[in-house]
Coordinates of C-alpha atoms in Angstrom, one line a residue:
X1 CA 13.3 12.8 23.9
X2 CA 12.3 15.9 22.6
X3 CA 11.2 13.6 19.1
X4 CA 9.4 11.4 21.9
X5 CA 7.8 14.6 23.7
X6 CA 6.4 16.2 20.0
X7 CA 4.7 12.6 19.2
X8 CA 3.2 12.2 21.5
X9 CA 1.9 15.7 21.6
X10 CA 0.8 15.5 18.6
X11 CA -1.1 12.4 19.1
X12 CA 1.2 10.3 16.9
X13 CA 2.8 8.3 19.4
X14 CA 1.7 6.2 23.4
X15 CA 4.2 6.8 26.3
X16 CA 5.3 3.0 27.5
X17 CA 5.0 1.8 30.7
X18 CA 8.3 -1.3 30.2
X19 CA 11.7 0.6 31.4
X20 CA 9.7 3.8 33.3
X21 CA 11.7 2.9 36.6
X22 CA 15.0 3.7 34.9
X23 CA 13.5 6.6 32.4
X24 CA 12.4 8.0 35.8
X25 CA 15.6 7.8 36.9
X26 CA 17.5 9.9 34.2
X27 CA 15.0 12.1 33.6
X28 CA 12.9 12.0 37.3
X29 CA 9.3 13.0 36.1
X30 CA 9.5 12.4 32.6
X31 CA 7.2 9.8 32.3
X32 CA 4.4 12.0 33.8
X33 CA 4.8 14.4 31.2
X34 CA 4.9 12.2 28.1
X35 CA 1.2 10.5 30.2
X36 CA 0.3 14.5 31.1
X37 CA 0.8 14.8 27.6
X38 CA -1.1 11.8 26.0
X39 CA -3.8 12.9 27.9
X40 CA -3.8 16.5 26.6
X41 CA -3.4 14.8 22.7
X42 CA -6.4 12.6 23.8
X43 CA -8.8 15.8 25.2
X44 CA -7.7 17.6 22.0
X45 CA -8.9 14.2 19.3
X46 CA -5.5 14.7 17.8
X47 CA -3.9 12.7 15.9
X48 CA -4.9 9.1 16.2
X49 CA -7.4 9.8 18.4
X50 CA -9.0 12.2 15.9
X51 CA -12.5 10.9 15.2
X52 CA -13.3 9.6 12.4
X53 CA -16.3 11.7 11.9
X54 CA -14.6 14.8 12.3
X55 CA -12.7 14.2 8.9
X56 CA -14.1 15.3 6.3
X57 CA -14.4 13.3 3.1
X58 CA -13.4 14.6 -0.8
X59 CA -16.3 14.2 -3.0
X60 CA -13.5 12.4 -5.5
X61 CA -12.1 10.2 -4.1
X62 CA -7.6 9.9 -4.4
X63 CA -9.0 6.3 -5.8
X64 CA -11.3 5.4 -8.8
X65 CA -13.8 3.1 -8.2
X66 CA -13.1 -0.7 -8.3
X67 CA -15.6 -2.8 -11.2
X68 CA -16.0 -5.7 -8.3
X69 CA -14.3 -6.5 -5.0
X70 CA -13.6 -10.1 -3.6
X71 CA -15.2 -11.4 -0.2
X72 CA -13.8 -14.9 1.4
X73 CA -16.8 -17.3 1.4
X74 CA -16.5 -19.9 4.5
X75 CA -17.4 -23.5 3.9
X76 CA -16.5 -27.4 5.0
X77 CA -14.3 -27.3 2.7
X78 CA -13.0 -24.0 4.2
X79 CA -12.4 -20.7 2.4
X80 CA -12.6 -19.6 -1.6
X81 CA -12.4 -16.3 -2.8
X82 CA -15.8 -14.8 -4.6
X83 CA -15.9 -11.8 -6.6
X84 CA -18.4 -9.1 -6.2
X85 CA -19.6 -7.1 -8.6
X86 CA -19.9 -3.7 -8.2
X87 CA -24.1 -3.1 -8.7
X88 CA -24.3 -4.8 -5.5
X89 CA -22.2 -2.2 -3.4
X90 CA -23.3 0.8 -5.7
X91 CA -23.4 3.7 -2.8
X92 CA -25.6 6.4 -4.6
X93 CA -23.6 9.7 -4.5
X94 CA -25.6 12.8 -4.2
X95 CA -25.8 15.7 -6.6
X96 CA -22.6 18.3 -6.2
X97 CA -23.8 20.7 -7.7
X98 CA -21.5 23.4 -10.1
X99 CA -19.6 24.0 -7.4
X100 CA -16.5 23.2 -9.2
X101 CA -15.1 25.2 -12.0
X102 CA -12.1 24.1 -14.1
X103 CA -9.8 26.6 -12.1
X104 CA -10.5 24.2 -9.3
X105 CA -8.2 21.3 -10.5
X106 CA -4.6 21.6 -11.2
X107 CA -4.4 19.1 -14.2
X108 CA -6.9 18.0 -16.5
X109 CA -6.6 14.0 -14.8
X110 CA -7.8 15.7 -12.0
X111 CA -10.5 17.4 -13.3
X112 CA -11.3 14.3 -15.8
X113 CA -11.2 12.1 -12.6
X114 CA -14.1 14.0 -10.8
X115 CA -16.0 14.6 -14.4
X116 CA -15.9 10.8 -14.9
X117 CA -17.9 9.8 -10.9
X118 CA -20.3 12.5 -11.4
X119 CA -21.8 12.9 -15.1
X120 CA -22.7 9.0 -15.0
X121 CA -25.3 10.3 -12.4
X122 CA -25.8 13.7 -13.3
X123 CA -24.6 14.5 -15.9
X124 CA -22.4 17.8 -16.3
X125 CA -23.5 19.9 -13.7
X126 CA -20.5 21.7 -13.2
X127 CA -20.2 22.6 -16.9
X128 CA -16.3 20.7 -17.3
X129 CA -17.1 20.1 -21.4
X130 CA -18.4 24.1 -21.9
X131 CA -17.8 23.0 -25.7
X132 CA -19.8 19.9 -25.5
X133 CA -16.9 18.0 -27.2
X134 CA -16.5 15.2 -24.7
X135 CA -13.2 16.7 -23.7
X136 CA -13.5 18.3 -19.6
X137 CA -11.5 21.6 -18.9
X138 CA -9.3 20.7 -22.1
X139 CA -7.4 24.1 -21.0
X140 CA -5.5 22.5 -17.8
X141 CA -2.3 21.0 -18.5
X142 CA -1.4 17.3 -18.1
X143 CA -0.2 15.7 -14.7
X144 CA 3.6 15.1 -15.0
X145 CA 3.2 11.9 -13.0
X146 CA 3.6 9.4 -16.1
X147 CA 0.7 6.7 -14.0
X148 CA -1.9 9.2 -13.8
X149 CA -1.2 10.4 -17.4
X150 CA -4.3 10.3 -19.2
X151 CA -5.0 11.3 -23.5
X152 CA -7.0 14.2 -24.1
X153 CA -9.6 12.8 -26.2
X154 CA -14.0 13.0 -25.8
X155 CA -14.7 10.4 -22.7
X156 CA -16.6 8.0 -22.8
X157 CA -19.1 9.3 -20.8
X158 CA -20.1 11.9 -22.2
X159 CA -21.7 9.1 -25.5
X160 CA -24.2 8.5 -22.5

């Protein structure tokens, strides 16, 4: 019961009306209390009631951008999957300026990801590659996640 209360209070669950009469027999007023908590969560914009405009997006996304995406093209014979190139989907990035330093990143891979996102359009605006060897923040340690591990070698971006 307390778990349900906390979930509804945080906006992560909704009270249901199915079986409400049985709940009211066991715990008089509990259903009304859950509905009141739901209204409060909606008013505060908590959990699933958070508006997308209120959520800040990071400058460096969690995922690397894709080169292509798929789209279904419908016709008389049904649908077929076609690939769309990245160029037709490319959104324009805004210059991030010199707002990040190597100390803002925990690992070399995090710094490299940020560097590779912004370098093609703006160059090394944050000066992460101070010795111009194509390796941003070379003093940072590697990640311990083997999936994200990248060798510290000159980036292909530096030759652009």
